[in-house]
Coordinates of C-alpha atoms and ligand atoms in Angstrom, one line a residue:
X1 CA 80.2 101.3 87.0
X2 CA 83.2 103.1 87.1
X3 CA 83.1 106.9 89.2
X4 CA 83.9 110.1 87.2
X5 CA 85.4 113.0 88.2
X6 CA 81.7 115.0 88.1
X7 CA 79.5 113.0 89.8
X8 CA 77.6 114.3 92.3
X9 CA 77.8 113.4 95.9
X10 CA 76.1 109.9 96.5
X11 CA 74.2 109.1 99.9
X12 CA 73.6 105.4 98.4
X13 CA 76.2 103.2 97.6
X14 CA 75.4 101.6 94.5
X15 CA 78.0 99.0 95.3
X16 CA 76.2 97.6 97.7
X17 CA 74.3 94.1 97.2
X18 CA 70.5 94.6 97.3
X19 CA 67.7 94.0 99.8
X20 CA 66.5 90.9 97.9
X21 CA 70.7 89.7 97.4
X22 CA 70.8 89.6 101.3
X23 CA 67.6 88.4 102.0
X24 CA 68.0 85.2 99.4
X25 CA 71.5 84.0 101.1
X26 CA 69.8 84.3 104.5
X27 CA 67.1 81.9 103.2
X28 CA 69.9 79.5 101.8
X29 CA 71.9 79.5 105.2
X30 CA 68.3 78.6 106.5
X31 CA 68.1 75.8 104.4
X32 CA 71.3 74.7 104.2
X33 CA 71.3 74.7 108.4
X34 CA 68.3 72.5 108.2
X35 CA 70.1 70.2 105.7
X36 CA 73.1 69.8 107.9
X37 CA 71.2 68.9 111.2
X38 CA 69.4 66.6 109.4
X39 CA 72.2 64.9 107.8
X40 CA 74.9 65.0 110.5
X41 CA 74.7 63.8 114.2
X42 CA 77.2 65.8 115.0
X43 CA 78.1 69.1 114.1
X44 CA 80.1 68.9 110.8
X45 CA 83.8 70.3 110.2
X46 CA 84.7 73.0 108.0
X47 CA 88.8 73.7 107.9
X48 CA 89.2 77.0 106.1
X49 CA 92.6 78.0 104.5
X50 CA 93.4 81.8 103.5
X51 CA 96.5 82.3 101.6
X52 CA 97.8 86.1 100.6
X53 CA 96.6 89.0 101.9
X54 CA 95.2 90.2 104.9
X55 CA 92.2 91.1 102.5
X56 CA 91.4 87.9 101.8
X57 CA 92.1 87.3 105.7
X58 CA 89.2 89.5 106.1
X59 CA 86.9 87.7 103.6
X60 CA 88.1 84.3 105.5
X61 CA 86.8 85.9 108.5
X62 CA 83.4 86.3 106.7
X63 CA 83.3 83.0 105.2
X64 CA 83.9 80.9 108.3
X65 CA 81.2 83.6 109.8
X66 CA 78.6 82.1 107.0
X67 CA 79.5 78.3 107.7
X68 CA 79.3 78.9 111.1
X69 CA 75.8 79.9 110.9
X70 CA 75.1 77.2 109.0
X71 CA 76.4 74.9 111.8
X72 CA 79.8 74.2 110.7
X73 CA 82.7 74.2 113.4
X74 CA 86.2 74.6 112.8
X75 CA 89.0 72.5 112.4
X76 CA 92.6 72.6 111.6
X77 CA 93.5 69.7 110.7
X78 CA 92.5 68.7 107.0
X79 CA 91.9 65.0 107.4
X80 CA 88.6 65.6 109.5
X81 CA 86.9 68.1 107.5
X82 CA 83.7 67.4 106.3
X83 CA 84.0 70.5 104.7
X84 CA 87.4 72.0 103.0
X85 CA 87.4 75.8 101.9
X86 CA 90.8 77.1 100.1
X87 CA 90.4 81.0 100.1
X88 CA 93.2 81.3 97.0
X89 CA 95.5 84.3 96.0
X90 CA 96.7 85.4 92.4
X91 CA 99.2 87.7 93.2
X92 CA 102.5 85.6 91.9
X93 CA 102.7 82.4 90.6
X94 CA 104.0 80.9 93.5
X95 CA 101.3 81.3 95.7
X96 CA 98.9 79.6 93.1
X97 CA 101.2 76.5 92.4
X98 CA 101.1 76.3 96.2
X99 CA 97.4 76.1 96.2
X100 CA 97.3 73.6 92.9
X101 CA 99.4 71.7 95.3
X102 CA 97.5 71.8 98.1
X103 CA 94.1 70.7 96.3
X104 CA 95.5 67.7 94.6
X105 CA 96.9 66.4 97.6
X106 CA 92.8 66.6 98.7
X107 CA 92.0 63.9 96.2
X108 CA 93.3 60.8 98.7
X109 CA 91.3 62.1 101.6
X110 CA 88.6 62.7 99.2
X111 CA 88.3 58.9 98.1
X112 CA 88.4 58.3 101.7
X113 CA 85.4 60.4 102.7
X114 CA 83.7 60.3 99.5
X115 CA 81.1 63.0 101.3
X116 CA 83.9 65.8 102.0
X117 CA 83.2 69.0 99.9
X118 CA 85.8 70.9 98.6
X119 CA 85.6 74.2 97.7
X120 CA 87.9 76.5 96.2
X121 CA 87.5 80.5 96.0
X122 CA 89.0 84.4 96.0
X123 CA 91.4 85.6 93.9
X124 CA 93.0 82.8 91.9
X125 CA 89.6 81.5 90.5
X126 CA 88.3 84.7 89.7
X127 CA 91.0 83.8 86.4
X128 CA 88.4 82.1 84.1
X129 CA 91.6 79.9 83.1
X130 CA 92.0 78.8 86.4
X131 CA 88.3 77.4 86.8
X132 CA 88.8 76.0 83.4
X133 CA 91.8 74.1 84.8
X134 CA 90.3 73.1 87.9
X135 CA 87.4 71.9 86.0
X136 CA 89.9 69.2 83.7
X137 CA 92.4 68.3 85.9
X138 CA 90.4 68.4 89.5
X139 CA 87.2 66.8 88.6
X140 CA 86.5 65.8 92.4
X141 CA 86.1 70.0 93.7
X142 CA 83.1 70.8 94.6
X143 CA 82.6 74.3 93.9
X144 CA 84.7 77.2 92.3
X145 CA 83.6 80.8 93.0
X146 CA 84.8 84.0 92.2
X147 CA 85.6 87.7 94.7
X148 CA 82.2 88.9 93.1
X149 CA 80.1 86.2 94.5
X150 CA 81.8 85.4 97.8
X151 CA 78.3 86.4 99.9
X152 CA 76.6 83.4 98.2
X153 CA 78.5 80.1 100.0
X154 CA 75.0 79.3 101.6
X155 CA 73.4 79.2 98.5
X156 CA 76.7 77.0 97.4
X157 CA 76.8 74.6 100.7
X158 CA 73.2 74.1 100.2
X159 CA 73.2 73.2 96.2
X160 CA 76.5 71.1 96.9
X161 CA 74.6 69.3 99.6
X162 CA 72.1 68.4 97.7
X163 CA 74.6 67.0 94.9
X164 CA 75.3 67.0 91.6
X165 CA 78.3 68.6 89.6
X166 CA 80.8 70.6 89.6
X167 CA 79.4 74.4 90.7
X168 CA 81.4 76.9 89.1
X169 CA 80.3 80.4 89.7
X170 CA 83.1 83.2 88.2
X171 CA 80.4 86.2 87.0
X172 CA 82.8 88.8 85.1
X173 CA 81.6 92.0 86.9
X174 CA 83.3 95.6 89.0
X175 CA 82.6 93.7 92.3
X176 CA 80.0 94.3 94.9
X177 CA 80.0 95.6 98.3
X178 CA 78.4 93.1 100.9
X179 CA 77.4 95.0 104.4
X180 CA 76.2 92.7 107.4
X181 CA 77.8 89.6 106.8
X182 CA 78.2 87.4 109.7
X183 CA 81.7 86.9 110.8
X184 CA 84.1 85.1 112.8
X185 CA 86.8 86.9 113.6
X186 CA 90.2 84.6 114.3
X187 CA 91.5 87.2 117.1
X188 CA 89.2 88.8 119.8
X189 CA 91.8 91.9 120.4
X190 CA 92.8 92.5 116.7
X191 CA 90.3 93.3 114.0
X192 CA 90.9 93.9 110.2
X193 CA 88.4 96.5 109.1
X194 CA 87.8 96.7 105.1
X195 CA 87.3 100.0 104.2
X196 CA 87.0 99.8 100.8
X197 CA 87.8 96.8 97.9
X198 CA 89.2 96.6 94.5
X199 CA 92.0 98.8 92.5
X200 CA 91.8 101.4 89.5
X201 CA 95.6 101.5 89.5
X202 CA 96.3 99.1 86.8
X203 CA 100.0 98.8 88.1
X204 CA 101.4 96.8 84.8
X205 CA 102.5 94.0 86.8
X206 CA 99.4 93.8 88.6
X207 CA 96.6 91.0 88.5
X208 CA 94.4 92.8 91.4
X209 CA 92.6 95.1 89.4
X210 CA 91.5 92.0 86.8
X211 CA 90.1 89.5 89.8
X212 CA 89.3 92.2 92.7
X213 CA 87.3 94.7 90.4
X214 CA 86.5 98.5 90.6
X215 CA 87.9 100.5 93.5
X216 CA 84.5 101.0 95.9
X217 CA 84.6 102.7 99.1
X218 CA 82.3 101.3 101.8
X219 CA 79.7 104.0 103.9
X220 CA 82.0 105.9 106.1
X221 CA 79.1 105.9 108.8
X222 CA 79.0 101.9 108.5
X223 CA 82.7 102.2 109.0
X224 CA 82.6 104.4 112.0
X225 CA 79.6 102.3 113.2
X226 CA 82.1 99.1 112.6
X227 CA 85.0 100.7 114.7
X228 CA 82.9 101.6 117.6
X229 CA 81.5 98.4 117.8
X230 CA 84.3 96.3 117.8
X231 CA 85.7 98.9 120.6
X232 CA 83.0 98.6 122.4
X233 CA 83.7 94.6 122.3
X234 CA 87.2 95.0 123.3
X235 CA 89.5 95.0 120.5
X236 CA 92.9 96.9 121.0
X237 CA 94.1 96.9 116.8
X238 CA 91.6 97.9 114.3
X239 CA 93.8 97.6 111.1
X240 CA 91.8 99.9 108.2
X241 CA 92.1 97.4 104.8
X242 CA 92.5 98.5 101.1
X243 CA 94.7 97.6 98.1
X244 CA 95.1 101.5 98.3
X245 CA 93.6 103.1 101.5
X246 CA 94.9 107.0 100.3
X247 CA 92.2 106.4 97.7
X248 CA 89.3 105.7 100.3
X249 CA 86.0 108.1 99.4
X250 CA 86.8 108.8 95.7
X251 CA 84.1 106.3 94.6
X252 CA 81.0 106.9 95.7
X253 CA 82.2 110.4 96.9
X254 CA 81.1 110.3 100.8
X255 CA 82.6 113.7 101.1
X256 CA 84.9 112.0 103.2
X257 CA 89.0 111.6 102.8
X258 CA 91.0 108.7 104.0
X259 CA 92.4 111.3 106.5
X260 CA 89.1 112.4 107.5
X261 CA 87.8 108.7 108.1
X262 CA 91.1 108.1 110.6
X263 CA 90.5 110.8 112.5
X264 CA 86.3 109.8 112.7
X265 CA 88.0 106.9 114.0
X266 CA 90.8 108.4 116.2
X267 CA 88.1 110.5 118.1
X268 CA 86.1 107.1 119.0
X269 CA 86.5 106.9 122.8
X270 CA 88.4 103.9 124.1
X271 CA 92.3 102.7 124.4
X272 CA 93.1 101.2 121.2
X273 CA 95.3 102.0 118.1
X274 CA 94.9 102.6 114.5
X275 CA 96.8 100.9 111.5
X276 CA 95.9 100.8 107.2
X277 CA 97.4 99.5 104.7
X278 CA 98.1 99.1 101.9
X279 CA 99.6 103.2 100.7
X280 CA 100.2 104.1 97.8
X281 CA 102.5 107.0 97.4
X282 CA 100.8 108.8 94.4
X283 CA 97.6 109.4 96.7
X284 CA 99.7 109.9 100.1
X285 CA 98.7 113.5 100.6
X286 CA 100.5 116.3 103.5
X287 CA 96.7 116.1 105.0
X288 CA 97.1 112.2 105.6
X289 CA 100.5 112.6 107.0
X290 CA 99.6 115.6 109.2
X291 CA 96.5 114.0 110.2
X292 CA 98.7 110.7 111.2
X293 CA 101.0 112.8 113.3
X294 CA 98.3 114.2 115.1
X295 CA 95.9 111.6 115.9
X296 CA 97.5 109.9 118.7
X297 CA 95.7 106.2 118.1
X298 CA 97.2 106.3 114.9
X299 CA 100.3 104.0 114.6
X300 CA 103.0 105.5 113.7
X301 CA 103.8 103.0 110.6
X302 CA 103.8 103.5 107.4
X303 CA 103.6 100.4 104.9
X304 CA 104.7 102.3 101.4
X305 CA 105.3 100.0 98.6
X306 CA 107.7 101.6 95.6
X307 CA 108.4 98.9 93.8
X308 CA 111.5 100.3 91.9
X309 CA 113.8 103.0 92.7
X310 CA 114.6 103.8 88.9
X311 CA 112.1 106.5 87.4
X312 CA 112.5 103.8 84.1
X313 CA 110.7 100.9 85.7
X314 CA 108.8 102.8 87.6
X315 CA 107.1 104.2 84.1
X316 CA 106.7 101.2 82.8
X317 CA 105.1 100.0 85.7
X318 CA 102.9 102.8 85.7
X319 CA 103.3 104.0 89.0
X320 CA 102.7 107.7 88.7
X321 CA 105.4 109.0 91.2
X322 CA 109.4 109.1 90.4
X323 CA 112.0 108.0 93.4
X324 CA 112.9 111.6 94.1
X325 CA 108.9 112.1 94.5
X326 CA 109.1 109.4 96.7
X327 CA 112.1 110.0 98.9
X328 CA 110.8 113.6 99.4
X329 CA 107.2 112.5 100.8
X330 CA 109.5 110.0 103.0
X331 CA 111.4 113.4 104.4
X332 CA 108.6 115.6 105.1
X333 CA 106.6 112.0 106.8
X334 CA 109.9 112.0 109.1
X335 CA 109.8 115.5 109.8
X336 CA 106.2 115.3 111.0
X337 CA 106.9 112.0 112.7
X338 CA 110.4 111.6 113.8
X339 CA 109.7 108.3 115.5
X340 CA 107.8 107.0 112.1
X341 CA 108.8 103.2 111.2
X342 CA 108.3 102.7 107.0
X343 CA 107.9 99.6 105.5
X344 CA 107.7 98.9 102.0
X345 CA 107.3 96.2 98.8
X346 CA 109.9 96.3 96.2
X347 CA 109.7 94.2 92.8
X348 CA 113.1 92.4 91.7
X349 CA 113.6 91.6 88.1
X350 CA 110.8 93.3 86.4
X351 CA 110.5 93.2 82.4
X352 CA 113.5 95.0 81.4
X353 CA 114.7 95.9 84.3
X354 CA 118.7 96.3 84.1
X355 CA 121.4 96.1 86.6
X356 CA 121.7 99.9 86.7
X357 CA 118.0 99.7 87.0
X358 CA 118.7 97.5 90.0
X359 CA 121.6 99.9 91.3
X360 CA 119.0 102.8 91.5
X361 CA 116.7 100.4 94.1
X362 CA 119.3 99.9 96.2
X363 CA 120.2 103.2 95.8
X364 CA 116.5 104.4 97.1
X365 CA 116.7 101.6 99.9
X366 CA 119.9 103.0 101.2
X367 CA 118.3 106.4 101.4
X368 CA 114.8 105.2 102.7
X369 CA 115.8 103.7 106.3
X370 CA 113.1 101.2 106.3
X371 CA 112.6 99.3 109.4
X372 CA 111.6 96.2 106.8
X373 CA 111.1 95.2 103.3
X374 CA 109.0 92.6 101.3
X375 CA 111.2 91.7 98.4
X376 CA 109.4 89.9 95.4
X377 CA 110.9 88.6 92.3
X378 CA 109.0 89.5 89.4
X379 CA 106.2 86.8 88.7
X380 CA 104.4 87.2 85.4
X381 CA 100.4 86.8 85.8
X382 CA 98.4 86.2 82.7
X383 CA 96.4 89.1 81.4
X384 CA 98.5 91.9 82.6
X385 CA 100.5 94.3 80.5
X386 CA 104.3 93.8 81.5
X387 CA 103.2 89.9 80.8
X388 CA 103.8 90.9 76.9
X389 CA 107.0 92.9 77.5
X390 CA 110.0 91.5 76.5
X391 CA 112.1 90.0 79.6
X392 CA 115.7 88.9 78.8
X393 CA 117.3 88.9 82.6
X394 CA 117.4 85.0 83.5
X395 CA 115.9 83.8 86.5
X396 CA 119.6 83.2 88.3
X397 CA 120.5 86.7 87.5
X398 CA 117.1 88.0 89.5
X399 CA 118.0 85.8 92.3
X400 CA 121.5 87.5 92.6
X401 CA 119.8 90.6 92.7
X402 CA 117.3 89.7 95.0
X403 CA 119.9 87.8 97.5
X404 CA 122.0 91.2 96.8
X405 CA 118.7 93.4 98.6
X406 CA 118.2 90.8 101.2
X407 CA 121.3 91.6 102.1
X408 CA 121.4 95.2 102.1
X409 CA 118.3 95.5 103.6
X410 CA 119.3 92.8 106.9
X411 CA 121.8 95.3 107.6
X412 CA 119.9 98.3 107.4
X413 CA 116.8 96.6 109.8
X414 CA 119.7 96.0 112.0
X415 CA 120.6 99.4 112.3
X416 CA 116.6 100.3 112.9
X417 CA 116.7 97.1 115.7
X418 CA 119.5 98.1 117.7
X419 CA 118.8 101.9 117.7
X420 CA 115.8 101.4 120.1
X421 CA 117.9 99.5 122.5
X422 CA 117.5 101.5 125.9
X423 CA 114.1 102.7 124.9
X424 CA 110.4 101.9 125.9
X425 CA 107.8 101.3 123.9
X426 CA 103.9 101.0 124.6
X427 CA 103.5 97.8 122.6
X428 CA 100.2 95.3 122.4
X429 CA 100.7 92.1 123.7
X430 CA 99.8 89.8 120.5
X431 CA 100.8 86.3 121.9
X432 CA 103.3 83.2 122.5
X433 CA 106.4 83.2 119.9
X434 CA 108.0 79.9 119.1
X435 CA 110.2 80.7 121.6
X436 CA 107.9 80.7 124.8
X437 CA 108.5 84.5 124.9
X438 CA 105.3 86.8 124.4
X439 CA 105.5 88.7 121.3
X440 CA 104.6 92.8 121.9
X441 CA 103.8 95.3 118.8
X442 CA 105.1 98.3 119.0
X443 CA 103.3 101.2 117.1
X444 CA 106.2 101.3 114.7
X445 CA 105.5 97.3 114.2
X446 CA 108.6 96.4 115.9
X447 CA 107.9 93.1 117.7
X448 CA 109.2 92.6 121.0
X449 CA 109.9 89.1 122.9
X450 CA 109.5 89.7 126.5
X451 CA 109.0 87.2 129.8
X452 CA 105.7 87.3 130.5
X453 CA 102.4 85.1 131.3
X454 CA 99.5 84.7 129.2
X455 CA 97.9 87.2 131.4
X456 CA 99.3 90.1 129.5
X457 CA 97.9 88.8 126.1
X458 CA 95.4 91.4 124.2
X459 CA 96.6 94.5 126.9
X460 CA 99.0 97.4 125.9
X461 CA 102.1 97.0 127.8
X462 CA 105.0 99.4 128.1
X463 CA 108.4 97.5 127.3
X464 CA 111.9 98.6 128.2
X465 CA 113.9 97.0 124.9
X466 CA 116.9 95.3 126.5
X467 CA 118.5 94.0 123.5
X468 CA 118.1 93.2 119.2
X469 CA 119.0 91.3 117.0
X470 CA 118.0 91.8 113.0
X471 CA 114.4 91.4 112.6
X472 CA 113.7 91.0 116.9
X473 CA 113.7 93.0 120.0
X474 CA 113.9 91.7 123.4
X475 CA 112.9 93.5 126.7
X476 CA 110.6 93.7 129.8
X477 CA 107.4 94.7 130.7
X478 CA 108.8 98.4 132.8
Ligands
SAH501 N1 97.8 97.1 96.7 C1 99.0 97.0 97.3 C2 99.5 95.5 97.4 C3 99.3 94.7 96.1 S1 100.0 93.1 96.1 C4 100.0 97.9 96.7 O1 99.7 98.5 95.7 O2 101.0 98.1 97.3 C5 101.3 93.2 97.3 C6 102.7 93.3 96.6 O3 102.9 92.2 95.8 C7 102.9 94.5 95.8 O4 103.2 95.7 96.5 C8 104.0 94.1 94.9 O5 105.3 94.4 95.5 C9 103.9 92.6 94.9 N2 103.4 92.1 93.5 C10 102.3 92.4 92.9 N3 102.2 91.8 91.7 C11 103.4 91.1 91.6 C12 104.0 90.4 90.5 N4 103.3 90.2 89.4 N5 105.2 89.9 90.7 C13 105.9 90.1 91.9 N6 105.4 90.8 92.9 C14 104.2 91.3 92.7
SF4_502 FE1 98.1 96.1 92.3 FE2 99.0 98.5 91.9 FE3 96.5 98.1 92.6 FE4 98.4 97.7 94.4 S1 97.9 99.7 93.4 S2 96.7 96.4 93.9 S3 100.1 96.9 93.0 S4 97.4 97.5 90.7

């Protein structure tokens, strides 16, 4: 199922799960609801746990939208769950070993409440090795499913109900696109709107493309119809979701951009702004930028991973863009946007990778002025291409490099923080920090602390930045 270059425009989206899909999960959350009020006097309790990526923070938010038709309620703390849902991530090995840990400690509580399901999906157990290992070593889960299958939980709650073993559903497949799922969104001023899943990139450290599938855009008129909606409801941040948004409308072809979608969705009436993410900088075209200067509900952030700063790494990686390509679409997105904050991803110790490697990231971040950086240290994932290539740097030399960036990088975001001192921003009032202070966004994604009451929560504000520190920006409401 994967687009050519010739196809002709498509009004369907083949993608999409069928009439008869749809309708077959309705009639399981039917029956599964009619299970659960028979079997529980009160209403049972689902805990849900997403780890990675504010995609599978999206599919959370449709999960917990299923079980809650079902009659689940929510809960955050484990040991009353009735229900337990890990939503996993495969990105680096860390995050699985945290979720291996986080299922075993389960088994206790399960011998407790021998009538708690577990279930485990996203990601992670889209790895047919990791369903395999789930299977031998964590006997007492209830169910393992896959990205491709993520619309079926009814049918799941309702064959785990009625008992039986293991459920492991993990179909191989280029993913599906599920319209009209129910869903419960965790914020009701700030909405993540998937625009399109999966990844063609093939990046070689990269286990997206293996577990998430083909790239597949969703209906741009669905999208629009999305947007308005959840204006119409209130919401004040519609963030646009994509492993690479520049790529949005490639496959099916729509006839419609990325930059033409954000400005369908700047001219939506309403006071409210626009984010995406993820770029990518080989797809991050003049029109996008231009189009993101002039749309005024479009933040004015850029999250823009490049991964290495030496052309080397960056071919063995294959990125398709060289740091010079890079720094130049940075300069003509500052020209167009002068107050432009960019963030960015950077991999630390990839296969190969040498010191003077190394020297030419820091080199880039020097250059680049980002307001702030996600540093990763290499993490080899099974199945990918730079998992084969030799890798002599030990792990102690990578974390020298990687403490080396923190560093440089804490006192460039310094430099970004104290430079707005004196300013005012129009920032959106997220919520209480640790602190006690509310925390505002600025367009740039600057947070602000400010004194405030709860009042101000889910409203634009405009702040007068009294002070920074690193990472943080203080002021008051002007
Ligand atoms: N689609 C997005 C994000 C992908 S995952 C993009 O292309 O930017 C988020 C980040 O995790 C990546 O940008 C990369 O910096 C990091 N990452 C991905 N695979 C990794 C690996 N195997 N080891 C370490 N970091 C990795
Ligand atoms: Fe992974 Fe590269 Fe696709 Fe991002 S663009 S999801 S890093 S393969």
């Amino acid at each position: 199922m994967v687009c050519s270059g010739d196809e002709t425009k498509l009004s369907e989206n083949r993608f999409e799960l069928s009439g008869e899909q749809i309708e077959e999960q309705k009639e399981y959350t039917r029956l599964a609801a009619a299970l659960v009020e028979g079997r529980f006097a009160a209403p049972p309790k689902a805990f849900v746990h997403t780890f990675g990526c504010q995609g599978n923070v999206a599919d959370g938010e449709r999960l917990k939208g299923m079980l809650g038709q079902i009659g689940y309620e929510f809960t955050d703390d484990v040991t009353e769950a009735d229900l337990v849902l890990y939503n996993t991530c495969a990105v680096r090995e860390h995050a699985q070993d945290r979720v291996f840990g986080n299922v075993g400690a389960l088994k206790g509580l399960k011998t407790q409440n021998r009538d708690m399901k577990i279930f485990l999906c996203g990601c992670m157990m889209q790895q047919p090795h990791v369903a395999e290992k789930i299977k031998k070593s964590y006997p007492f889960v209830d169910v393992v499913f896959g990205t491709n299958v993520i619309y079926k939980l009814p049918e799941f709650v309702y064959r785990s109900l009625k008992g039986g073993k293991m459920i492991i559903e993990i179909p191989a497949g280029d993913g599906n696109i599920s319209e009209d799922m129910p869903i419960k969104r965790d914020s009701n001023f700030k909405a993540w709107l998937p625009i399109m899943y999966g990844c063609n990139n093939f990046c070689t450290y990269c286990v997206v493309p293996y577990v998430r599938g083909r790239e597949r855009s969703r209906d741009p008129e669905k999208i629009v119809e999305e947007a308005k909606q959840l204006v119409k409801e209130g919401y004040k941040e519609i963030t646009l979701l994509g492993q690479n948004v520049n790529s949005y409308g490639k496959c099916p072809d729509y006839g419609c951009n990325f930059a033409e979608l954000l400005r369908r969705i700047n001219d939506i009436d309403g006071d409210f702004i626009i984010r995406f993410m993820t770029s990518h900088p080989k797809d991050c075209t003049d029109e996008l930028l231009e189009t993101m200067a002039r749309c005024d509900k479009v933040a004015k952030h850029l999250h823009l991973p490049f991964q290495s700063g030496s052309d080397r790494v960056l071919k063995m990686m294959n990125r398709g863009y060289t740091s010079e390509q890079y720094l130049s679409l940075l300069d003509k997105a500052y020209s167009l946007m002068p107050e432009l904050s960019v963030t960015a991803d950077v991999i630390v110790g990839f296969p190969g990778e040498t010191y003077e490697d190394f020297e030419m990231t820091k080199s880039l971040v020097e250059k680049a002025g980002f307001t702030s950086m996600f540093t990763f240290i290499y993490s080899p994932r099974e199945g990918t291409k730079a998992s084969t290539m030799p890798d002599p740097v030990s792990a102690e030399e990578k974390s020298r490099w990687f403490k080396e960036l923190l560093e440089m990088q804490e006192r460039i975001a310094a430099e970004r923080t104290a430079a707005c001192v004196g300013k005012t921003f129009r920032a959106l009032c997220e919520g209480r920090a640790k602190s006690g202070a509310i925390e505002a966004r600025t367009s740039g994604n600057f947070i602000i602390e400010i004194p405030a009451d709860d009042s101000v929560i889910g409203t634009f504000r405009d702040v007068k930045v009294t002070a920074a520190k690193t990472w943080m920006l203080y002021g008051d409401i002007t």
